[in-house]
CSV table of C-alpha atoms in Angstrom, one decimal:
chain,number,residue,atom,x,y,z
A,1,GLU,CA,0.0,0.0,0.0
A,2,ALA,CA,1.4,3.3,-1.0
A,3,GLY,CA,1.8,5.9,1.8
A,4,VAL,CA,0.7,9.5,1.9
A,5,ALA,CA,2.6,11.5,-0.6
A,6,GLN,CA,3.6,15.1,0.0
A,7,SER,CA,5.5,17.6,-2.1
A,8,PRO,CA,7.7,19.5,-2.1
A,9,ARG,CA,9.9,18.1,0.6
A,10,TYR,CA,11.5,21.5,1.4
A,11,LYS,CA,10.6,25.1,0.5
A,12,ILE,CA,12.3,28.3,1.2
A,13,ILE,CA,10.5,31.6,0.4
A,14,GLU,CA,10.7,35.2,1.4
A,15,LYS,CA,8.0,36.7,3.6
A,16,ARG,CA,5.0,38.0,1.7
A,17,GLN,CA,5.5,35.5,-1.0
A,18,SER,CA,3.0,32.7,-1.6
A,19,VAL,CA,3.5,28.9,-1.4
A,20,ALA,CA,1.5,25.8,-2.0
A,21,PHE,CA,1.8,22.3,-0.7
A,22,TRP,CA,0.3,19.2,-2.2
A,23,CYS,CA,-0.9,16.0,-0.6
A,24,ASN,CA,-2.1,12.7,-2.1
A,25,PRO,CA,-3.7,10.5,0.6
A,26,ILE,CA,-3.9,6.7,0.7
A,27,SER,CA,-6.4,5.4,-1.8
A,28,GLY,CA,-9.8,5.0,-0.2
A,29,HIS,CA,-9.1,7.2,2.8
A,30,ALA,CA,-12.1,9.5,3.1
A,31,THR,CA,-10.6,11.8,5.8
A,32,LEU,CA,-7.6,14.1,5.2
A,33,TYR,CA,-5.9,16.3,7.7
A,34,TRP,CA,-3.3,19.1,7.4
A,35,TYR,CA,-1.2,19.7,10.5
A,36,GLN,CA,1.3,22.4,11.3
A,37,GLN,CA,4.3,21.5,13.4
A,38,ILE,CA,6.4,24.4,14.6
A,39,LEU,CA,9.9,23.5,15.8
A,40,GLY,CA,9.9,22.2,19.3
A,41,GLN,CA,6.1,21.7,19.4
A,42,GLY,CA,3.6,18.9,18.7
A,43,PRO,CA,1.7,19.0,15.5
A,44,LYS,CA,-1.5,21.2,15.5
A,45,LEU,CA,-4.5,20.6,13.3
A,46,LEU,CA,-5.1,23.2,10.6
A,47,ILE,CA,-7.9,21.7,8.7
A,48,GLN,CA,-9.8,18.4,8.3
A,49,PHE,CA,-11.6,17.2,5.2
A,50,GLN,CA,-14.2,14.4,5.0
A,51,ASN,CA,-14.3,13.5,1.3
A,52,ASN,CA,-14.3,17.0,-0.3
A,53,GLY,CA,-16.1,18.8,2.6
A,54,VAL,CA,-14.5,20.7,5.4
A,55,VAL,CA,-15.1,19.2,8.9
A,56,ASP,CA,-12.9,21.4,11.0
A,57,ASP,CA,-11.0,24.5,10.1
A,58,SER,CA,-11.3,26.3,13.4
A,59,GLN,CA,-7.5,26.7,13.7
A,60,LEU,CA,-6.8,27.7,10.1
A,61,PRO,CA,-5.6,31.3,9.8
A,62,LYS,CA,-8.1,32.1,7.1
A,63,ASP,CA,-6.8,35.5,6.3
A,64,ARG,CA,-3.7,33.9,4.7
A,65,PHE,CA,-4.2,30.1,4.6
A,66,SER,CA,-6.5,28.2,2.3
A,67,ALA,CA,-7.0,24.6,1.5
A,68,GLU,CA,-9.1,22.5,-0.9
A,69,ARG,CA,-9.6,18.9,-1.6
A,70,LEU,CA,-11.0,18.5,-5.1
A,71,LYS,CA,-12.9,15.4,-5.9
A,72,GLY,CA,-12.3,14.1,-2.4
A,73,VAL,CA,-8.8,12.9,-3.2
A,74,ASP,CA,-5.7,15.2,-3.5
A,75,SER,CA,-5.5,18.3,-1.4
A,76,THR,CA,-3.6,21.6,-1.7
A,77,LEU,CA,-2.7,23.9,1.2
A,78,LYS,CA,-1.8,27.5,0.3
A,79,ILE,CA,-0.3,30.3,2.2
A,80,GLN,CA,-0.6,33.8,0.8
A,81,PRO,CA,1.2,36.0,2.0
A,82,ALA,CA,3.6,34.1,4.1
A,83,LYS,CA,4.9,35.4,7.4
A,84,LEU,CA,8.1,34.5,9.3
A,85,GLU,CA,6.0,32.6,11.9
A,86,ASP,CA,4.7,30.3,9.2
A,87,SER,CA,8.1,28.5,9.2
A,88,ALA,CA,7.2,25.0,10.2
A,89,VAL,CA,6.7,21.5,8.9
A,90,TYR,CA,3.4,20.9,7.3
A,91,LEU,CA,2.2,17.4,7.7
A,92,CYS,CA,-0.6,15.7,5.7
A,93,ALA,CA,-2.4,12.7,7.2
A,94,SER,CA,-5.2,10.5,6.0
A,95,SER,CA,-7.6,8.0,7.7
A,96,PHE,CA,-10.2,5.6,6.5
A,97,SER,CA,-12.7,7.3,8.7
A,98,GLY,CA,-12.8,10.5,10.8
A,99,THR,CA,-13.1,8.8,14.2
A,100,GLY,CA,-9.6,7.7,15.0
A,101,HIS,CA,-10.7,4.1,15.1
A,102,TYR,CA,-8.7,3.1,12.1
A,103,GLY,CA,-5.6,5.2,13.0
A,104,TYR,CA,-3.8,7.6,10.7
A,105,THR,CA,-1.1,7.6,8.2
A,106,PHE,CA,1.2,10.6,8.0
A,107,GLY,CA,3.2,11.8,5.0
A,108,SER,CA,6.9,12.9,5.3
A,109,GLY,CA,5.9,16.5,5.5
A,110,THR,CA,7.0,19.7,3.8
A,111,ARG,CA,9.5,21.8,5.7
A,112,LEU,CA,8.8,25.5,5.0
A,113,THR,CA,11.3,28.2,5.9
A,114,VAL,CA,10.2,31.8,5.5
A,115,VAL,CA,13.1,34.3,5.4
B,1,ALA,CA,-11.5,20.6,27.0
B,2,GLN,CA,-9.1,18.1,25.4
B,3,LYS,CA,-5.5,18.3,26.3
B,4,VAL,CA,-2.4,16.1,26.3
B,5,THR,CA,0.5,16.9,28.6
B,6,GLN,CA,4.0,15.5,28.4
B,7,ALA,CA,5.8,17.1,31.3
B,8,GLN,CA,9.2,15.8,30.4
B,9,THR,CA,10.7,18.0,27.7
B,10,GLU,CA,14.0,16.2,27.4
B,11,ILE,CA,15.4,13.0,28.8
B,12,SER,CA,18.9,11.7,28.5
B,13,VAL,CA,19.9,8.2,29.4
B,14,VAL,CA,22.8,5.9,28.8
B,15,GLU,CA,22.4,2.9,26.5
B,16,LYS,CA,20.8,-0.2,28.2
B,17,GLU,CA,19.0,1.9,30.8
B,18,ASP,CA,15.2,1.7,31.1
B,19,VAL,CA,13.3,4.9,30.5
B,20,THR,CA,9.6,5.9,31.0
B,21,LEU,CA,8.0,8.7,29.1
B,22,ASP,CA,4.9,10.2,30.8
B,23,CYS,CA,1.7,11.2,29.2
B,24,VAL,CA,-1.4,12.7,30.9
B,25,TYR,CA,-4.5,13.5,29.0
B,26,GLU,CA,-7.8,15.3,29.5
B,27,THR,CA,-11.1,14.6,27.8
B,28,ARG,CA,-14.8,14.6,28.5
B,29,ASP,CA,-15.5,11.9,25.9
B,30,THR,CA,-16.0,8.3,27.0
B,31,THR,CA,-14.8,6.9,23.7
B,32,TYR,CA,-11.4,8.0,22.7
B,33,TYR,CA,-8.1,6.7,21.4
B,34,LEU,CA,-4.6,7.3,22.6
B,35,PHE,CA,-1.5,7.1,20.5
B,36,TRP,CA,2.3,7.2,20.7
B,37,TYR,CA,4.4,8.4,17.8
B,38,LYS,CA,8.1,8.5,17.3
B,39,GLN,CA,9.7,11.3,15.3
B,40,PRO,CA,13.3,10.7,14.4
B,41,PRO,CA,15.6,13.4,13.2
B,42,SER,CA,14.4,12.7,9.6
B,43,GLY,CA,11.1,14.2,10.6
B,44,GLU,CA,8.5,11.6,9.7
B,45,LEU,CA,6.0,10.5,12.4
B,46,VAL,CA,6.3,6.8,13.0
B,47,PHE,CA,3.2,5.2,14.5
B,48,LEU,CA,4.0,3.1,17.6
B,49,ILE,CA,0.6,2.2,19.3
B,50,ARG,CA,-3.1,2.9,19.4
B,51,ARG,CA,-5.3,2.1,22.4
B,52,ASN,CA,-9.0,2.7,22.8
B,53,SER,CA,-10.6,3.9,26.0
B,54,PHE,CA,-12.2,0.6,26.8
B,55,ASP,CA,-9.1,-1.4,26.7
B,56,GLU,CA,-6.9,-0.8,29.8
B,57,GLN,CA,-4.7,-3.9,29.3
B,58,ASN,CA,-1.0,-3.1,29.3
B,59,GLU,CA,0.8,-3.9,26.1
B,60,ILE,CA,4.3,-5.1,25.4
B,61,SER,CA,6.0,-5.1,22.0
B,62,GLY,CA,9.6,-6.1,22.2
B,63,ARG,CA,11.4,-3.6,24.3
B,64,TYR,CA,8.4,-1.3,24.3
B,65,SER,CA,5.6,-1.4,26.8
B,66,TRP,CA,2.7,0.9,27.5
B,67,ASN,CA,0.7,1.4,30.8
B,68,PHE,CA,-2.8,2.8,30.4
B,69,GLN,CA,-4.5,3.9,33.5
B,70,LYS,CA,-7.9,5.6,33.2
B,71,SER,CA,-8.0,6.3,36.9
B,72,THR,CA,-5.1,8.7,36.6
B,73,SER,CA,-5.7,9.6,32.9
B,74,SER,CA,-2.2,8.5,32.0
B,75,PHE,CA,-0.7,6.5,29.1
B,76,ASN,CA,2.9,6.0,29.9
B,77,PHE,CA,5.5,4.5,27.6
B,78,THR,CA,8.5,2.5,28.7
B,79,ILE,CA,11.5,1.5,26.7
B,80,THR,CA,13.5,-1.3,28.3
B,81,ALA,CA,17.3,-1.6,27.6
B,82,SER,CA,17.3,1.6,25.5
B,83,GLN,CA,19.5,1.8,22.4
B,84,VAL,CA,21.0,4.7,20.5
B,85,VAL,CA,18.5,4.2,17.7
B,86,ASP,CA,15.7,5.0,20.2
B,87,SER,CA,16.9,8.6,20.2
B,88,ALA,CA,14.0,10.7,18.9
B,89,VAL,CA,11.1,12.9,19.9
B,90,TYR,CA,8.2,11.0,21.2
B,91,PHE,CA,4.6,12.3,21.0
B,92,CYS,CA,1.6,11.2,22.9
B,93,ALA,CA,-1.7,12.0,21.2
B,94,LEU,CA,-5.5,11.8,21.9
B,95,SER,CA,-8.3,11.4,19.4
B,96,ASN,CA,-12.0,11.7,20.5
B,97,TYR,CA,-14.4,9.5,18.6
B,98,ASN,CA,-17.2,12.1,18.5
B,99,GLN,CA,-15.1,15.1,17.5
B,100,GLY,CA,-14.0,14.3,14.0
B,101,GLY,CA,-11.1,12.2,15.0
B,102,LYS,CA,-8.5,14.9,14.9
B,103,LEU,CA,-5.3,14.2,16.8
B,104,ILE,CA,-4.4,16.4,19.8
B,105,PHE,CA,-0.7,16.1,20.4
B,106,GLY,CA,1.4,16.7,23.5
B,107,GLN,CA,4.5,18.9,23.3
B,108,GLY,CA,6.7,15.9,22.9
B,109,THR,CA,9.6,14.4,24.9
B,110,GLU,CA,13.0,14.4,23.3
B,111,LEU,CA,14.9,11.3,24.2
B,112,SER,CA,18.6,11.1,23.9
B,113,VAL,CA,20.3,7.7,24.4
B,114,LYS,CA,24.0,8.0,24.7
B,115,PRO,CA,26.4,5.1,24.0
């Protein structure tokens, strides 16, 4: 079974620029999550999708962050404009169902550095 | 409120020592899942264990063991005869069945095993 694919692996941008991250979940997984992990902290949920609908985006800074999951498969997370405090690893995870019962599979993450 | 606390920020041991990583959680749900993940320097999150709230049996997997006690809301992780390859950041996480399944992570414990 292929894992959760994320790209790019690393990205360096200047503040006020825009950036986009891509995630391809495990086939058949209805639930997709984007987490932000700032250095020295645990991952924090940004947004959760169930198929192509948003379940929870309460912690997504909507003035600069946006995400979509077209056709309930791949997802894209965008930051525009980026700030220095957005430097973090962005992790995508998928799950068969949005309950935790079946566990989660994480991608390798995208490490973003904003300079 | 849901919360996971890992009070130990850093632990340093010498190879072959036993080490216990503490995890205390808070939740109002009766059905929930607890997880431990390992994050080596390469950055990916490696799944170690998942327990549901109705199963308080301790579990052993090789040198790893987990002690789940609902009475104290704790889910501690012990590594027996630690090895250098165990050096990593370890995260405890909580997922509530009725709240979309998002993972709530602790701050992590950085374990350093010295030869």
